[in-house]
CSV table of C-alpha atoms and ligand atoms in Angstrom, one decimal:
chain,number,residue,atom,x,y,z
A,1,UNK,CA,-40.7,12.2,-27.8
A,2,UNK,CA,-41.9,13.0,-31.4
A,3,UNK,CA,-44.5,10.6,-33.2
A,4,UNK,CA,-42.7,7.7,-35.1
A,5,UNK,CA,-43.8,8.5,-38.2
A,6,UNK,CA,-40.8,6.8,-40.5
A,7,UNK,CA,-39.2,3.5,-39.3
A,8,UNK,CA,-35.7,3.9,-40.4
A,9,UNK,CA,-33.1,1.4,-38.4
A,10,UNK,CA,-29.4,2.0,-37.9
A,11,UNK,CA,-28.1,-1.0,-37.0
A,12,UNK,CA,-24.9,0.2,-35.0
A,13,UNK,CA,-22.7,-2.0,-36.7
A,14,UNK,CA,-24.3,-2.8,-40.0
A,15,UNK,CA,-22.6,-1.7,-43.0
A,16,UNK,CA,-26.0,-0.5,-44.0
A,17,UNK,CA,-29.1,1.3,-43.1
A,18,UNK,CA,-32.1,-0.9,-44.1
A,19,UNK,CA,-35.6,-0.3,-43.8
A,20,UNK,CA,-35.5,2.8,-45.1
A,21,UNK,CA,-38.9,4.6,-46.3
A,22,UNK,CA,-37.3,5.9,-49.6
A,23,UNK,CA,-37.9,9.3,-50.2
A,24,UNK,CA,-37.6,11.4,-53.8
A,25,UNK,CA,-34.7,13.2,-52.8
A,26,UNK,CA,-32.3,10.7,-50.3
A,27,UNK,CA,-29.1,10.1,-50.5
A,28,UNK,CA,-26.7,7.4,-48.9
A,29,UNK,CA,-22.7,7.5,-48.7
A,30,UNK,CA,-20.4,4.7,-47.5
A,31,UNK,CA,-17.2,5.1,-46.5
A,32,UNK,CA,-14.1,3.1,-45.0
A,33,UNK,CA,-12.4,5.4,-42.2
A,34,UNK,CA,-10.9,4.9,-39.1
A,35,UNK,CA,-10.3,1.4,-39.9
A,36,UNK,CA,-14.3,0.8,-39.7
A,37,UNK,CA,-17.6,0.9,-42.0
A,38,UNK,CA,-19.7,4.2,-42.0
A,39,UNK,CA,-22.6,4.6,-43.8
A,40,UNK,CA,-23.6,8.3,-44.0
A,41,UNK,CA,-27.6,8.9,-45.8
A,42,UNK,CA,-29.2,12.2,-45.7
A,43,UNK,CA,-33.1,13.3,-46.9
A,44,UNK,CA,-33.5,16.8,-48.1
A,45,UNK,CA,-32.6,18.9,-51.2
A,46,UNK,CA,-28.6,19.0,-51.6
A,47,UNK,CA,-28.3,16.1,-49.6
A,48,UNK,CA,-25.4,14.3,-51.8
A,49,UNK,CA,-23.4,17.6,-51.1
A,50,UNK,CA,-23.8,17.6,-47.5
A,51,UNK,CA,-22.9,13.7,-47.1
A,52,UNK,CA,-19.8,14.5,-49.6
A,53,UNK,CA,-19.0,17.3,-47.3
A,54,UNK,CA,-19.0,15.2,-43.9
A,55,UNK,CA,-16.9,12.0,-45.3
A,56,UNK,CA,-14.1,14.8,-46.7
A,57,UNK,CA,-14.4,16.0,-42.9
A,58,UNK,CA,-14.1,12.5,-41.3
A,59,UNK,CA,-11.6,11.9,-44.0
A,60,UNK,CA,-9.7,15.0,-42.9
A,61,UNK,CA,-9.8,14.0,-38.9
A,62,UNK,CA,-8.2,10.8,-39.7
A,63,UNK,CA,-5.3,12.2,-41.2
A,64,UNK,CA,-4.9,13.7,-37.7
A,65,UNK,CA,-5.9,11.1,-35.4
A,66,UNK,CA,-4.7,8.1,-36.8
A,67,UNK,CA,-2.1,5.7,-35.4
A,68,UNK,CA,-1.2,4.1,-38.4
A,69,UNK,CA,-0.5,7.2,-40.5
A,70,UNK,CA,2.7,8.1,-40.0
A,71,UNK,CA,2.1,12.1,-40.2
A,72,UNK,CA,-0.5,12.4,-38.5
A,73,UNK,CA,-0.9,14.0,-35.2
A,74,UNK,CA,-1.1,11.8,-33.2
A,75,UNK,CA,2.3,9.5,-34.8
A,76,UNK,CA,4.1,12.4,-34.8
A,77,UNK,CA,3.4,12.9,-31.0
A,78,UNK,CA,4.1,9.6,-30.0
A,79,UNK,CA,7.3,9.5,-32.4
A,80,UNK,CA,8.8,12.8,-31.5
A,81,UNK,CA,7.3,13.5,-27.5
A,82,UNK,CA,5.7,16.8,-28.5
A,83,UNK,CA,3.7,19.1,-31.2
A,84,UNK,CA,2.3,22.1,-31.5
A,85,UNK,CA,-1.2,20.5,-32.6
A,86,UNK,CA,-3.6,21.9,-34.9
A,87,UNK,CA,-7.2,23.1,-33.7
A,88,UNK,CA,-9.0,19.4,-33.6
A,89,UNK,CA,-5.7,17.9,-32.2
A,90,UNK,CA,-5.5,20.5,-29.1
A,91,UNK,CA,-9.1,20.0,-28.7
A,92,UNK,CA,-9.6,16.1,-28.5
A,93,UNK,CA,-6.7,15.7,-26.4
A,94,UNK,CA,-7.9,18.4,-23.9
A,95,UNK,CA,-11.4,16.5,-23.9
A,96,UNK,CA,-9.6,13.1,-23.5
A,97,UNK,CA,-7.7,14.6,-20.5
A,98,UNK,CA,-11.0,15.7,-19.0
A,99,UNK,CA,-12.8,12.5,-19.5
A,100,UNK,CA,-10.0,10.2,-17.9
A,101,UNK,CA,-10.7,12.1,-15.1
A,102,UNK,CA,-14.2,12.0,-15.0
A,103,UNK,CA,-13.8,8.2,-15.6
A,104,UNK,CA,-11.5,8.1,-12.9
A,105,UNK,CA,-8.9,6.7,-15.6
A,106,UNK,CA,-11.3,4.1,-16.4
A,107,UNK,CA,-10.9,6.0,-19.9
A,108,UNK,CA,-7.3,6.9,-21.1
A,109,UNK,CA,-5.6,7.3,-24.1
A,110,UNK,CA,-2.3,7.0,-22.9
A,111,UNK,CA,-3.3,3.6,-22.9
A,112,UNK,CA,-1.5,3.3,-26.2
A,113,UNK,CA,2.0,1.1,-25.1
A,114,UNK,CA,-0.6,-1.5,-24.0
A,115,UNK,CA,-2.6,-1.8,-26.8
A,116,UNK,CA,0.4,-2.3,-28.8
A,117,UNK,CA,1.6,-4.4,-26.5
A,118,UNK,CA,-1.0,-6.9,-27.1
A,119,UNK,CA,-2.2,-6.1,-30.1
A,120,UNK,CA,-5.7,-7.4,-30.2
A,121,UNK,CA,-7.0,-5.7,-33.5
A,122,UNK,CA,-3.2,-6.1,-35.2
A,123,UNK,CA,-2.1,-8.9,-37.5
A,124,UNK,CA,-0.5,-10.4,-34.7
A,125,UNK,CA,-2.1,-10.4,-31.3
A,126,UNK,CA,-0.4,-12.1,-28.3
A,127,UNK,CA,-0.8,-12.6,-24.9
A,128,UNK,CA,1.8,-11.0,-22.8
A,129,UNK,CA,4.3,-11.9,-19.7
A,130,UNK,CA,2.8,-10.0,-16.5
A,131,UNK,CA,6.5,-8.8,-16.6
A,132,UNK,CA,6.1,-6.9,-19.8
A,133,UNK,CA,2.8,-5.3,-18.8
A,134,UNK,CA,4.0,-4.3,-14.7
A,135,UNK,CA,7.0,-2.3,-16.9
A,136,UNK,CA,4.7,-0.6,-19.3
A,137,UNK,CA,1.7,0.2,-16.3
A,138,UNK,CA,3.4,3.5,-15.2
A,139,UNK,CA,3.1,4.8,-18.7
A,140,UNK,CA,-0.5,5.3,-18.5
A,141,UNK,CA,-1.7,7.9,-17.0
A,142,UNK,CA,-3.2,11.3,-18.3
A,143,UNK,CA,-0.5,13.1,-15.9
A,144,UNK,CA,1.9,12.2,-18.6
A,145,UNK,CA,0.1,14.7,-21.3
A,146,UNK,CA,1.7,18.3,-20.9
A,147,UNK,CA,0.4,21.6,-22.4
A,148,UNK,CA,2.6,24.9,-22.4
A,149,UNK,CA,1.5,27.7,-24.3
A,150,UNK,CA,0.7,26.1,-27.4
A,151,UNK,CA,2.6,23.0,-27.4
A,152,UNK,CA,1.6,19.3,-25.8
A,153,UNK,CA,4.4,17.0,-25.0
A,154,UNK,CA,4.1,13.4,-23.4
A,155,UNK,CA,6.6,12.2,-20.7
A,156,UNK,CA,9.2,9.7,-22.2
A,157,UNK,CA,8.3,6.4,-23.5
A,158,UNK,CA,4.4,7.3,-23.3
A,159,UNK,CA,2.4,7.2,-26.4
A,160,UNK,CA,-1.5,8.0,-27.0
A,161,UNK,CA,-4.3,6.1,-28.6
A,162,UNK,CA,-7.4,7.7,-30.0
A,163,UNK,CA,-9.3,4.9,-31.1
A,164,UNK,CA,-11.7,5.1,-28.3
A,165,UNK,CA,-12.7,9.1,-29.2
A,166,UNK,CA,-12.2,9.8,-32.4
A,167,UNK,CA,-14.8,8.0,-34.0
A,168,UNK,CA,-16.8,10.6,-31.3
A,169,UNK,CA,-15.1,13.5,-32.5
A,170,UNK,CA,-15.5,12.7,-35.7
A,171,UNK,CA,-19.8,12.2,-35.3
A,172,UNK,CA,-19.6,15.3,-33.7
A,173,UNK,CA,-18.2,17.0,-36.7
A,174,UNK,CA,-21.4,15.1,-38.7
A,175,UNK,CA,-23.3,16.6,-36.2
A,176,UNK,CA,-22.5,20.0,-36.6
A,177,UNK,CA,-22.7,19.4,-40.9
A,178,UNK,CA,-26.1,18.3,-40.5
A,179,UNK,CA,-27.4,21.1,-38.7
A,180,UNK,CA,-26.1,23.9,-40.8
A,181,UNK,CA,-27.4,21.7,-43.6
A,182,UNK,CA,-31.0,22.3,-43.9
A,183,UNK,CA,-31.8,18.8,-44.5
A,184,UNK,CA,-34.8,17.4,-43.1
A,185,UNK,CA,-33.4,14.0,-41.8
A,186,UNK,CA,-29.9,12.4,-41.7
A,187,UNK,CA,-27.6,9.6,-40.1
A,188,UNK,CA,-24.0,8.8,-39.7
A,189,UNK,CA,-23.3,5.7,-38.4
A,190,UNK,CA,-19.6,5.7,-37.9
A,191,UNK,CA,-19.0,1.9,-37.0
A,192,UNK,CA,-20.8,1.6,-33.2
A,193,UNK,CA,-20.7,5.5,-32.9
A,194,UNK,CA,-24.4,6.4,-34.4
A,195,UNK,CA,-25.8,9.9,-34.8
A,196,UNK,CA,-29.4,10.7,-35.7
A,197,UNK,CA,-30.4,13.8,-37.1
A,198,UNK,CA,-34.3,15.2,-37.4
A,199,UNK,CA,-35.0,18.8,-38.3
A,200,UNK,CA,-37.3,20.4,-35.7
A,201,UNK,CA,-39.7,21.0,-38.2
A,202,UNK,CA,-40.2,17.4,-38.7
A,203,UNK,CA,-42.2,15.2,-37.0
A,204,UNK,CA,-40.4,11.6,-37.0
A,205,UNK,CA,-38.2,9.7,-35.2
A,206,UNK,CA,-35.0,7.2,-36.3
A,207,UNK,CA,-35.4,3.9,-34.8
A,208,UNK,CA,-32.1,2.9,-33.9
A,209,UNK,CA,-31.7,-0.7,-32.9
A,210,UNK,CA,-29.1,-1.7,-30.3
A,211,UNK,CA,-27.1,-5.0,-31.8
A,212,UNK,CA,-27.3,-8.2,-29.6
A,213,UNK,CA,-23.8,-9.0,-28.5
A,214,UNK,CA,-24.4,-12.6,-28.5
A,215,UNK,CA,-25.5,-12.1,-32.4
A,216,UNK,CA,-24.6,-9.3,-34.1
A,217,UNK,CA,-27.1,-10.0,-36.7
A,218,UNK,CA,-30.0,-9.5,-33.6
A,219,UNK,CA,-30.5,-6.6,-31.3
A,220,UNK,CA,-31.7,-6.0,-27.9
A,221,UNK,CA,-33.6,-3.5,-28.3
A,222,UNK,CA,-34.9,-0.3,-30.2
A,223,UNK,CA,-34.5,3.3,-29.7
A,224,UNK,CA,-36.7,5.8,-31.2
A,225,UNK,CA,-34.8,9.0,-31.3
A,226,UNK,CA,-34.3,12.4,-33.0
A,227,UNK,CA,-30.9,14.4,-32.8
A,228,UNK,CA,-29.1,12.3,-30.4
A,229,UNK,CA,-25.9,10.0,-30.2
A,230,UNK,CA,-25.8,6.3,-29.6
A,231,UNK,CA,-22.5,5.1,-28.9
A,232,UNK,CA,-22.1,1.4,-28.2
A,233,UNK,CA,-18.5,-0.3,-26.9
A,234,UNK,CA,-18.0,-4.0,-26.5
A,235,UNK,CA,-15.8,-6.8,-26.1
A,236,UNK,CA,-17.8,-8.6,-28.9
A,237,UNK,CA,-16.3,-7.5,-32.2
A,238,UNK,CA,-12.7,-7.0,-31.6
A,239,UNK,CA,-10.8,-9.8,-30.0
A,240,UNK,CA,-8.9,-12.4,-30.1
A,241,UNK,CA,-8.4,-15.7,-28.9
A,242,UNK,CA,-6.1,-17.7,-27.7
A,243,UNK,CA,-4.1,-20.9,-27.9
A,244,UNK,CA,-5.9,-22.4,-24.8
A,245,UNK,CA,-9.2,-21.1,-25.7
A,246,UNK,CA,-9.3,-17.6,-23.8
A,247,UNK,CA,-10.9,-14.2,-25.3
A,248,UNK,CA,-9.3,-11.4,-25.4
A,249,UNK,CA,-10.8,-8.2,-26.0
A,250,UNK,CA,-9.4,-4.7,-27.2
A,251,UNK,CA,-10.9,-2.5,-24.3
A,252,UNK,CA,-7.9,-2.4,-22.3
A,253,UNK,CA,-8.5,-1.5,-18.5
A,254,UNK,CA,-5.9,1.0,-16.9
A,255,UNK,CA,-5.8,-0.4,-13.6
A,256,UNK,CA,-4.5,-3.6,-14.4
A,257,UNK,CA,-2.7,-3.0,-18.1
A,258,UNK,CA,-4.9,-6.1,-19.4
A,259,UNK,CA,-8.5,-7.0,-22.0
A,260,UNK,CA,-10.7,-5.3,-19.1
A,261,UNK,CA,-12.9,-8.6,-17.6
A,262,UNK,CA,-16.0,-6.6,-17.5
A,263,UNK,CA,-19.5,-8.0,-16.3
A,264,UNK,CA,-21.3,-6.3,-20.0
A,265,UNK,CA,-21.4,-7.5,-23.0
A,266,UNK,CA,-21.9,-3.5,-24.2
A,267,UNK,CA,-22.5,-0.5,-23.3
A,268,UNK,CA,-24.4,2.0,-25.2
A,269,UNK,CA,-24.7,5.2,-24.3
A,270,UNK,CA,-27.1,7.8,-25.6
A,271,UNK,CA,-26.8,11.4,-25.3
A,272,UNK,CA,-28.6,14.5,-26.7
A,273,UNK,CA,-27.0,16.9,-29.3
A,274,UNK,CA,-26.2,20.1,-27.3
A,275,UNK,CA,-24.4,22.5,-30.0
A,276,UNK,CA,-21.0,22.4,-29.7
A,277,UNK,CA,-20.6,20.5,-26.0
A,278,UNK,CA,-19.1,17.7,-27.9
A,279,UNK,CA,-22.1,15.4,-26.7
A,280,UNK,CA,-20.5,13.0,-29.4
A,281,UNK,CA,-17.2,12.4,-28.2
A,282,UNK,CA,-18.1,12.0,-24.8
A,283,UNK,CA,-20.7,9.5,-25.4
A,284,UNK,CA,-17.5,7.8,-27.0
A,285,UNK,CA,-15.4,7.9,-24.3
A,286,UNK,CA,-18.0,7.3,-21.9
A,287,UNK,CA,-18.9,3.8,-23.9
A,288,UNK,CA,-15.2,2.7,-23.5
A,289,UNK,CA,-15.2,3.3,-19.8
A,290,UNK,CA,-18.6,2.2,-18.6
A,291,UNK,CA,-17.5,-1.1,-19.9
A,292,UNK,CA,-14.4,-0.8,-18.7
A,293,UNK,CA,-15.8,-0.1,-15.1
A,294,UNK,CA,-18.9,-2.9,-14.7
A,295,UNK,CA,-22.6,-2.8,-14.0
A,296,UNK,CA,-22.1,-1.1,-10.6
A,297,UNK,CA,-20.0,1.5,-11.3
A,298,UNK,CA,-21.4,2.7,-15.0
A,299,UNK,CA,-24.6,3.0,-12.4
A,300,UNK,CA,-23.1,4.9,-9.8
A,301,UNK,CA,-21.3,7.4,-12.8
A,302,UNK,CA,-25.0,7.6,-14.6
A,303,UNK,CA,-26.4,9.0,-11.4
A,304,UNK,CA,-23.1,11.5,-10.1
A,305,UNK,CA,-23.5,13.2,-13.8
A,306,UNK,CA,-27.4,12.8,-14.4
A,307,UNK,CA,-26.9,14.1,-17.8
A,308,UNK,CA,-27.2,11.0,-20.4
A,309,UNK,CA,-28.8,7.7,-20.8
A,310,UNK,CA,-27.7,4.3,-21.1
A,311,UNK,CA,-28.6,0.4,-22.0
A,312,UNK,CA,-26.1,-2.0,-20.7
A,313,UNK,CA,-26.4,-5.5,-21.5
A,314,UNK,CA,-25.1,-7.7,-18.8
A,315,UNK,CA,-22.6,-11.2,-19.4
A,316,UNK,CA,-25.7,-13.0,-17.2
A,317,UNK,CA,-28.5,-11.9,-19.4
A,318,UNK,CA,-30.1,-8.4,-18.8
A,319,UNK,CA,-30.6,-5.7,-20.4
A,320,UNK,CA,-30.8,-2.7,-18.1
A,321,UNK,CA,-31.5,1.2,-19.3
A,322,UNK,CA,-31.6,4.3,-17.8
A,323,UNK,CA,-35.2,5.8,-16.8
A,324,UNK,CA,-34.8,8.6,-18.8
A,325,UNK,CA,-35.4,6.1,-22.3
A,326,UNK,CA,-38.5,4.8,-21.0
A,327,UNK,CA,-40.5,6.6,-23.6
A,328,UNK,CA,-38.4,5.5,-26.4
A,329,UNK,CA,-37.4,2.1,-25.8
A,330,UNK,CA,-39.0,-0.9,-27.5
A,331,UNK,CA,-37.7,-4.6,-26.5
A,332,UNK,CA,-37.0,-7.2,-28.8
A,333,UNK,CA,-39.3,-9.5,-29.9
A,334,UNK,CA,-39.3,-13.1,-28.7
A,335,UNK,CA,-36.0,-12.0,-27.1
A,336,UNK,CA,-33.8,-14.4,-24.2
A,337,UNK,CA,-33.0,-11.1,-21.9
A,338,UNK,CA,-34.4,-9.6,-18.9
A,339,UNK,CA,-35.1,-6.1,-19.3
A,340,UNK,CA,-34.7,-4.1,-16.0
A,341,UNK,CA,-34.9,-0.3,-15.5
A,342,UNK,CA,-31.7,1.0,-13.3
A,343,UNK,CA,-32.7,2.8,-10.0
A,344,UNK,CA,-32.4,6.4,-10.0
B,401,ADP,P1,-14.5,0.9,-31.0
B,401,ADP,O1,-13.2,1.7,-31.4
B,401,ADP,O2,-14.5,-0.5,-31.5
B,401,ADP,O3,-15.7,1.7,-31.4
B,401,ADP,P2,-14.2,1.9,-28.4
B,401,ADP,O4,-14.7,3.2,-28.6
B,401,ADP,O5,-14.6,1.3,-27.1
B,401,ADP,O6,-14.5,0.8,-29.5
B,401,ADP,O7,-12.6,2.0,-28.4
B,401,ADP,C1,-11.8,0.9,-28.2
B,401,ADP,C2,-10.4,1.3,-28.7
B,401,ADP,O8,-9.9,2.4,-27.8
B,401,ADP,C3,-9.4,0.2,-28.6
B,401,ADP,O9,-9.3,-0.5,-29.8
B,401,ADP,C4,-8.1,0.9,-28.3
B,401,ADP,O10,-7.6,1.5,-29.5
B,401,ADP,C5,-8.5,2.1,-27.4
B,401,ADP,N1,-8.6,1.7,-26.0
B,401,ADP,C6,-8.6,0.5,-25.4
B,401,ADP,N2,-8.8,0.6,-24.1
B,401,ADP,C7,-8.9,1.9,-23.8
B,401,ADP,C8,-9.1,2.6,-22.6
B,401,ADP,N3,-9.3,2.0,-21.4
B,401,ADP,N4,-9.3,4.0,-22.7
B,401,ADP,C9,-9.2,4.6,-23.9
B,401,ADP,N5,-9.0,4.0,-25.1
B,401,ADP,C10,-8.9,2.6,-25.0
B,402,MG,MG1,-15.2,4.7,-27.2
């Protein structure tokens, strides 16, 4: 791990970046997108340009992958059962299809029919008969996505939601901005889905702190990091609750078509840039299902793939990360969790 030589904290989901050693030639860029706050900032000659450049890209993705714009991809899909889908389209969805099964469906995006069926992040969540969920259950299901030749059609009544990749997809695309760029530094934190950029010249590090889910304006812990992805999913932010008092949370679990009743509070998870492996979007997906799937089994899909990090903060009060962030990881002072390294 490099020397930390600037402290600069990315609060994964701060509308800001604060503590920022100001440099001459820095430049910051917010944006609204994908129905959440990103805050893009870049240090280097040209840096306006390049931040201008990856907001018209997010910008650009949304227009694809958006529910709730009625010619994008992804509405047009779920309207008319089939399209012949641009580059990004094809791409995501083949990804998605990959990581539901690496997830064992823990991940899906044909999730959609539930989502909408309860609603939690619309104007007007509700909480369902079990009868209305049993009849929407055999809907999900990545069997139901279809390629031939170049078009992808979904079985009837099925429908897809991106909102747990995207955001992924779309810090990839940052990713790949940022290193053609020539900067020297640069960030884009897309609403819980943080990237970190250091050129390899330079010797520093981003400190990027991990929120406390019991409050937000807290965090468990800090990672010091260069050119990686830090990707945190929770029940914390987005939820509802009821009449009689009950939480529900927008992480839907497959299995049982209902607000997944996880044991974590989050899950972040951490993941190196690799050129164009999609590190981003996985990291995304991987977030959504490792919550989705509990302390034991995000442990036991950590060690089959070996190839990413995690911290996990636990409903009882731990904090547990992967080995592999030892070097990097820095607890919170004066902090109320147990901090535990998971077993390799
Ligand atoms: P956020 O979008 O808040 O960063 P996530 O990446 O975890 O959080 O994505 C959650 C969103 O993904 C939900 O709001 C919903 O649109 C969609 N979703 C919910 N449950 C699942 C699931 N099991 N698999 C895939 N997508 C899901
Ligand atoms: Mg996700």
């Amino acid at each position: 791990m490099k020397r930390l030589t600037a402290l600069l904290l990315a609060l994964l989901t701060a509308a800001s970046l604060t503590g920022c050693e100001k440099e001459p030639e820095s430049a910051e860029l917010s944006l609204f997108a994908m129905d959440t706050y990103m805050t893009l900032s870049a240090v280097g000659e040209g840096g306006g340009e390049v931040l201008a450049e990856i907001s018209r890209s997010i910008n650009v993705l949304e227009q694809q992958f958006s529910r709730t714009i009625e010619s994008s991809d992804v509405s047009v899909l779920n309207r008319e059962g089939r399209i012949s889908p641009d580059t990004d389209m094809d791409t995501l969805l083949r990804l998605a299809v990959q990581y539901s099964e690496e997830t064992a469906g823990a991940f899906d995006v044909t999730i959609a029919p539930l989502v909408a069926l309860w609603g939690i992040t619309s104007d007007s969540p509700r909480v369902p008969e079990q009868g209305e969920i049993d009849a929407l259950l055999p809907l999900v299901g990545s069997q139901h996505i279809h390629r031939d030749a170049d078009v992808i059609t979904l079985d009837e009544g099925c429908a897809i939601d991106l909102g747990g990749i995207a955001k992924g997809y779309a810090s990839d695309a940052a990713a790949a901005i940022f290193h053609q760029s020539g900067l020297t530094r640069g960030c884009a934190n897309l609403g819980g889905n943080v990237y970190v950029f250091s050129d390899d010249a330079v010797d520093t590090c981003w400190n990027v702190g991990i929120q406390d889910p019991q409050d937000p304006s807290g965090w468990v812990c800090t990672l010091a990091l260069d050119d990686h992805f830090v990707v945190t999913s929770g029940g914390y932010q987005r939820n509802f609750t009821a009449e009689d008092g009950t939480v529900y949370q927008h992480i839907i679990d497959p299995a049982t078509g209902a607000p997944a009743e996880s044991d974590l509070l989050s899950v972040s998870v951490i993941a190196a840039y690799s050129g164009d492996a999609y590190a981003g979007t996985r990291a995304d997906a991987y977030s959504t299902a490792l919550y989705v799937m509990g302390e034991r089994a995000a442990a036991d899909l950590w060690r089959e793939k070996n190839d990413f990090d995690m911290v996990l903060v636990t409903t009882d009060g731990r904090v547990l990360y992967t080995p592999g962030l030892a070097d990097c990881f820095t607890e919170a002072e004066d902090s109320c969790y147990v901090y535990q390294q998971i077993a390799a």
